[in-house]
XYZ file of C-alpha atoms in Angstrom:
435
model
C -75.584 -50.229 82.948
C -76.335 -53.393 80.990
C -75.223 -53.508 77.355
C -77.954 -54.572 74.953
C -76.886 -57.194 72.390
C -76.526 -56.017 68.780
C -79.736 -57.770 67.836
C -81.595 -55.550 70.268
C -81.753 -52.741 67.730
C -84.779 -54.022 65.888
C -86.359 -55.194 69.131
C -85.913 -51.789 70.790
C -87.650 -50.038 67.924
C -90.803 -51.966 68.688
C -90.833 -51.248 72.392
C -92.673 -47.976 72.178
C -91.522 -44.373 72.341
C -87.797 -43.738 71.881
C -86.135 -43.232 75.266
C -84.612 -39.981 74.018
C -88.025 -38.316 74.188
C -88.208 -39.284 77.858
C -84.877 -37.515 78.250
C -86.385 -34.459 76.537
C -89.247 -34.443 79.054
C -86.809 -34.619 81.964
C -84.738 -31.759 80.536
C -87.894 -29.714 79.859
C -88.728 -30.026 83.560
C -85.167 -28.948 84.371
C -85.307 -25.708 82.362
C -88.882 -25.075 83.548
C -87.832 -25.274 87.199
C -84.444 -23.545 86.951
C -85.460 -20.527 84.859
C -88.890 -20.230 86.449
C -87.533 -20.186 89.997
C -84.159 -18.444 89.649
C -85.544 -15.513 87.636
C -89.313 -15.141 87.868
C -90.114 -16.586 91.311
C -87.063 -14.886 92.784
C -88.073 -11.490 91.391
C -91.549 -11.880 92.911
C -90.363 -12.823 96.428
C -87.479 -10.319 96.385
C -89.890 -7.373 96.325
C -91.555 -7.966 99.734
C -88.187 -9.032 101.164
C -86.648 -5.723 100.051
C -89.577 -3.731 101.420
C -89.290 -5.472 104.765
C -85.622 -4.518 105.123
C -85.779 -1.128 103.391
C -83.478 -1.981 100.509
C -83.549 0.267 97.451
C -84.742 -0.676 93.981
C -81.171 -0.309 92.712
C -79.961 -2.849 95.271
C -82.609 -5.426 94.480
C -82.257 -4.799 90.760
C -78.575 -5.644 90.957
C -79.460 -9.054 92.338
C -80.789 -10.141 88.927
C -77.358 -9.775 87.328
C -75.470 -11.108 90.386
C -76.465 -14.636 89.374
C -74.393 -14.306 86.207
C -71.118 -13.575 88.006
C -70.392 -17.296 87.935
C -70.729 -17.472 84.124
C -66.984 -18.309 83.657
C -67.731 -21.677 85.271
C -69.302 -22.703 81.954
C -65.851 -22.610 80.311
C -64.754 -25.500 82.540
C -67.911 -27.516 82.149
C -66.463 -29.900 79.557
C -63.760 -31.300 81.877
C -66.295 -31.334 84.726
C -68.606 -33.692 82.836
C -65.734 -36.137 82.386
C -65.580 -36.531 86.169
C -69.248 -36.301 87.109
C -72.511 -37.500 85.587
C -74.433 -34.700 83.799
C -77.632 -35.982 85.426
C -75.933 -35.751 88.824
C -74.925 -32.144 88.084
C -78.525 -31.318 87.131
C -79.876 -32.788 90.374
C -77.186 -31.008 92.405
C -78.051 -27.711 90.707
C -81.768 -28.126 91.417
C -81.114 -28.955 95.064
C -78.818 -25.922 95.358
C -81.583 -23.701 93.941
C -84.092 -25.143 96.430
C -81.695 -24.639 99.347
C -81.089 -21.004 98.373
C -84.809 -20.252 98.108
C -85.502 -21.876 101.469
C -82.634 -19.875 103.017
C -84.177 -16.546 101.965
C -86.473 -16.633 105.000
C -83.405 -16.273 107.276
C -81.835 -13.299 105.439
C -81.349 -10.136 107.508
C -78.498 -8.380 105.645
C -78.191 -7.465 101.985
C -74.779 -9.103 101.615
C -76.348 -12.400 102.675
C -78.917 -12.135 99.906
C -76.247 -11.218 97.360
C -74.152 -14.233 98.370
C -77.145 -16.543 98.118
C -77.858 -15.161 94.656
C -74.339 -16.103 93.551
C -74.873 -19.635 94.902
C -78.110 -19.729 92.920
C -76.152 -18.811 89.804
C -73.705 -21.621 90.539
C -76.555 -24.136 90.712
C -78.099 -22.732 87.522
C -74.871 -23.116 85.527
C -74.349 -26.681 86.757
C -77.858 -27.702 85.752
C -78.423 -25.789 82.517
C -74.986 -26.394 81.006
C -75.692 -30.143 80.991
C -78.907 -29.794 79.007
C -77.613 -29.496 75.392
C -74.929 -32.135 75.937
C -77.502 -34.663 77.138
C -79.739 -33.739 74.205
C -76.831 -34.263 71.783
C -76.259 -37.684 73.316
C -79.650 -38.850 72.023
C -80.380 -36.805 68.878
C -78.729 -35.846 65.600
C -81.267 -35.357 62.783
C -83.806 -34.127 65.322
C -81.360 -32.303 67.592
C -82.773 -28.827 66.923
C -86.351 -29.995 67.476
C -85.444 -31.777 70.710
C -83.384 -28.809 71.895
C -86.243 -26.442 71.080
C -88.704 -28.453 73.160
C -86.243 -28.564 76.055
C -85.436 -24.847 75.861
C -89.117 -23.929 75.703
C -89.335 -25.147 79.284
C -87.580 -21.971 80.464
C -90.118 -19.528 79.061
C -92.958 -21.854 80.053
C -91.589 -21.797 83.589
C -91.687 -18.017 83.541
C -95.269 -17.980 82.289
C -96.371 -20.446 84.978
C -94.275 -19.655 88.050
C -94.455 -15.865 87.962
C -98.248 -15.654 88.503
C -98.230 -18.797 90.677
C -95.597 -17.330 93.009
C -97.452 -14.006 93.145
C -100.670 -15.837 94.097
C -98.826 -17.773 96.815
C -97.324 -14.554 98.231
C -100.735 -12.886 98.354
C -102.337 -15.948 99.956
C -99.654 -17.226 102.333
C -97.086 -14.439 102.634
C -93.661 -14.382 101.023
C -91.910 -16.723 103.478
C -94.311 -19.682 103.142
C -94.535 -19.003 99.399
C -90.759 -19.278 99.107
C -90.776 -22.604 100.939
C -93.527 -23.929 98.669
C -91.503 -23.043 95.550
C -88.397 -24.646 97.089
C -90.406 -27.793 97.781
C -91.611 -27.766 94.189
C -87.992 -27.715 92.986
C -87.210 -30.790 95.068
C -90.278 -32.540 93.622
C -89.017 -31.751 90.120
C -85.601 -33.170 91.065
C -87.284 -36.438 92.123
C -89.270 -36.564 88.861
C -86.109 -35.992 86.791
C -84.293 -38.692 88.730
C -87.045 -41.188 87.886
C -87.320 -40.139 84.230
C -83.565 -40.393 83.644
C -83.306 -43.947 84.987
C -82.402 -46.283 82.159
C -79.778 -46.476 79.414
C -77.292 -43.615 79.335
C -77.137 -43.529 75.528
C -78.703 -45.135 72.433
C -75.544 -47.238 72.117
C -76.532 -49.178 75.231
C -79.827 -50.030 73.532
C -78.163 -51.172 70.325
C -79.458 -48.040 68.562
C -78.047 -45.004 66.867
C -78.960 -41.387 67.454
C -82.663 -40.538 67.042
C -83.478 -44.211 67.693
C -82.214 -45.323 64.277
C -80.995 -48.925 63.930
C -77.238 -49.331 63.961
C -75.036 -52.367 63.448
C -72.664 -53.587 66.151
C -69.574 -52.655 64.132
C -70.975 -49.124 63.708
C -71.381 -48.874 67.479
C -67.726 -49.821 67.954
C -66.727 -47.315 65.275
C -68.807 -44.637 66.948
C -67.097 -45.221 70.264
C -63.674 -44.977 68.689
C -64.608 -41.823 66.758
C -66.045 -40.167 69.841
C -63.182 -41.008 72.166
C -64.922 -43.694 74.232
C -61.885 -45.907 73.865
C -59.730 -43.390 75.719
C -58.615 -41.284 72.759
C -58.039 -37.624 73.523
C -59.860 -34.849 71.739
C -57.023 -32.329 71.714
C -56.706 -32.537 67.952
C -60.342 -31.632 67.537
C -59.951 -28.617 69.823
C -56.927 -27.424 67.849
C -58.920 -27.761 64.632
C -61.423 -25.107 65.729
C -61.212 -22.092 63.417
C -60.413 -19.199 65.792
C -61.913 -16.585 63.445
C -65.232 -18.388 63.175
C -65.265 -19.097 66.906
C -64.409 -15.461 67.703
C -67.138 -14.083 65.433
C -69.693 -16.448 66.954
C -68.568 -15.488 70.474
C -69.102 -11.775 69.780
C -72.411 -12.488 68.054
C -73.771 -14.474 71.000
C -72.746 -11.729 73.439
C -74.711 -9.243 71.341
C -77.723 -11.545 71.151
C -77.674 -11.951 74.929
C -77.411 -8.192 75.451
C -80.393 -7.541 73.167
C -82.490 -10.211 74.875
C -81.865 -9.043 78.440
C -82.276 -5.405 77.388
C -85.823 -6.057 76.219
C -86.610 -8.187 79.278
C -85.487 -5.489 81.717
C -86.786 -2.357 79.960
C -89.842 -3.427 77.974
C -92.224 -2.771 80.866
C -90.833 0.743 81.379
C -91.021 1.415 77.632
C -94.663 0.367 77.485
C -95.536 2.465 80.520
C -93.770 5.444 78.913
C -95.992 4.825 75.865
C -99.009 5.402 78.173
C -100.257 1.837 78.315
C -101.994 0.936 81.564
C -100.040 -1.192 84.100
C -102.309 -4.172 83.373
C -101.874 -3.814 79.599
C -98.090 -3.397 79.930
C -97.842 -6.513 82.117
C -99.951 -8.476 79.623
C -97.726 -7.374 76.741
C -94.629 -8.405 78.705
C -96.212 -11.825 79.191
C -96.785 -12.009 75.438
C -93.035 -11.633 74.970
C -92.477 -14.741 77.094
C -95.148 -16.552 75.092
C -93.468 -15.541 71.858
C -90.201 -16.952 73.196
C -91.776 -20.381 73.656
C -93.243 -20.284 70.150
C -89.941 -19.148 68.657
C -87.956 -21.949 70.294
C -90.253 -24.660 68.951
C -90.706 -23.122 65.482
C -86.989 -22.590 64.827
C -86.156 -26.058 66.099
C -88.557 -27.493 63.521
C -87.097 -25.292 60.768
C -83.466 -26.093 61.593
C -84.058 -29.827 61.237
C -85.667 -29.390 57.809
C -84.168 -26.368 56.049
C -80.890 -24.517 55.639
C -79.986 -22.657 58.838
C -79.884 -19.342 56.977
C -83.689 -19.437 56.602
C -83.984 -19.645 60.388
C -81.486 -16.806 60.790
C -83.426 -14.705 58.296
C -86.706 -15.346 60.139
C -85.105 -14.191 63.396
C -83.676 -11.025 61.821
C -87.098 -10.243 60.344
C -88.779 -10.756 63.734
C -86.261 -8.477 65.498
C -86.713 -5.777 62.866
C -90.493 -5.914 63.027
C -90.525 -5.985 66.842
C -88.303 -2.914 67.160
C -90.313 -1.068 64.497
C -93.660 -1.936 66.134
C -92.572 -0.816 69.614
C -91.094 2.371 68.155
C -94.557 3.224 66.793
C -96.331 2.315 70.050
C -96.185 5.833 71.626
C -97.688 7.361 68.482
C -100.303 4.723 67.678
C -101.337 3.736 71.231
C -102.345 0.479 69.536
C -102.381 -2.537 71.836
C -102.537 -4.791 68.776
C -99.398 -3.281 67.218
C -97.535 -3.293 70.536
C -98.622 -6.877 71.165
C -97.408 -7.956 67.740
C -94.066 -6.288 68.441
C -93.774 -7.955 71.854
C -94.572 -11.351 70.330
C -92.055 -10.806 67.517
C -89.241 -9.878 69.914
C -90.034 -12.831 72.164
C -90.092 -15.117 69.121
C -86.694 -13.815 67.992
C -84.955 -14.215 71.339
C -86.377 -17.667 72.063
C -85.542 -18.823 68.537
C -82.093 -17.230 68.676
C -80.886 -19.322 71.599
C -81.891 -22.564 69.855
C -80.287 -21.339 66.618
C -76.943 -20.570 68.251
C -76.811 -23.834 70.212
C -77.439 -25.726 66.962
C -74.924 -23.668 64.975
C -72.302 -24.250 67.672
C -72.717 -28.006 67.358
C -72.781 -27.974 63.557
C -69.786 -25.673 63.108
C -67.361 -27.559 65.355
C -68.756 -31.092 65.606
C -69.781 -33.417 68.406
C -66.353 -34.361 69.730
C -65.692 -30.926 71.225
C -69.289 -29.935 71.879
C -68.797 -29.841 75.697
C -66.006 -27.284 75.127
C -67.687 -25.187 72.442
C -71.013 -25.213 74.262
C -69.235 -23.934 77.374
C -67.941 -21.022 75.292
C -71.447 -20.366 73.920
C -73.011 -20.370 77.361
C -70.319 -18.099 78.785
C -70.817 -15.628 75.905
C -74.591 -15.596 76.454
C -74.221 -15.011 80.194
C -71.648 -12.258 79.573
C -74.174 -10.591 77.274
C -76.824 -10.863 79.972
C -74.515 -9.368 82.593
C -73.526 -6.382 80.427
C -76.835 -5.861 78.671
C -78.952 -5.022 81.695
C -76.951 -2.012 82.864
C -76.245 -0.735 79.343
C -79.912 -1.017 78.438
C -80.873 0.959 81.534
C -78.339 3.652 80.658
C -79.589 3.903 77.064
C -83.207 4.140 78.207
C -82.451 6.815 80.818
C -80.229 8.957 78.580
C -81.534 8.311 75.069
C -85.217 7.661 75.711
C -87.390 4.861 74.296
C -86.358 5.472 70.677
C -82.664 5.486 71.539
C -83.138 2.338 73.591
C -84.699 0.535 70.616
C -81.804 1.656 68.412
C -79.472 0.219 71.055
C -81.289 -3.144 70.879
C -80.998 -3.226 67.090
C -77.303 -2.290 67.105
C -76.198 -4.846 69.705
C -78.046 -7.588 67.807
C -76.486 -6.580 64.474
C -73.325 -8.768 64.860
C -75.548 -11.795 65.548
C -77.644 -11.034 62.475
C -74.602 -10.680 60.194
C -72.792 -13.701 61.614
C -75.771 -16.065 61.457
C -76.431 -15.152 57.817
C -72.764 -15.285 56.757
C -71.590 -18.449 58.536
C -70.572 -21.369 56.342
C -72.991 -24.269 56.339
C -70.934 -26.141 58.908
C -70.927 -29.880 59.368
C -73.986 -31.769 60.461
C -73.700 -33.998 63.474
C -72.551 -37.425 62.364
C -75.202 -40.126 62.529
C -73.475 -42.014 65.305
C -73.633 -42.012 69.054
C -71.944 -39.361 71.179
C -69.969 -40.421 74.259
C -72.024 -42.194 76.846
C -69.493 -41.954 79.608
C -67.924 -38.536 79.977
């Protein structure tokens, strides 16, 4: 791509909206499509598919976690982005998701569906793992806000695609509905391809992160500091504090377990509390809505206040949500249950943005592809373990025991987020443009 001259900095500032926000829109569409299709749309179309072939609920339920078997791929994502464009990996992941959905109409055996689900997980990791690294390429002071807007696309995709897919199934049948969703994914891939066309970093525009002006000598210094001149980053990797990294790894696993536990068992808990199916489904949707709100709110807070205030807000939301749902069987109050569902959704949506931001701040930009891979692997490991353990706790300990389980598995994340040192802010220079 063409290098802008150093004098282009002031000129670029007057050319309208910072290109980084266009990147945020493209990444929002990515999370919207990937999470909306791979989780919510898939769950909707899997039900009639299972009924047609006589597969049990246990079999189809296991398909949700099958997608996370490829989570270890995230650990190798840093080296992968040095060989391939992150935008190319996103487009490949979206196309893989579309191909899997379109292939569902040909499935006749359960093993075929399970294999396709693993391929779907492969595409999801390729696409989603690129998202924070591309965001970090364009933002520093506003990284948390930008990341929050991007991450909100996932819960928004769930809110939109779940009812949309259900309406398509009822109107067209599950096979045509699946093809329509697959076609929608390809349309999103085209839109992302168009939105991402342009400079690959602020450096190419003669700008710094967040669109700030930057002198030519600062650009050269940024490239040297970030390894664009061919310097290795092994020293930075060795400088990672293993105790801090280990505590954060365990904390993120616990946060992932708590999040997936609520997602998989909240509907059953509300039905056990004698709410009607319609009311329980509405309350579950409120959890997704709370997740969107939490992502955006915590992103705004992280860019303006000490991270411990964000961590404290999340701990308070988790505590209130668990307490409110624990009282739901006694009170039969839709308002109280709704407030609890919103609070839990807020906490889990906010928590993912918090931990992405803390990962960048604790270890710095130079090794962010490596440390983010560890974060994403820990989250997916929590998802994979949390679903089955949550089901066991609900079946054997009842709703109250299940809520205690949620609180206990989130406890390491609560302690770690409040006790972590302040960490280092991302330096106000450009991250690598060519990895």
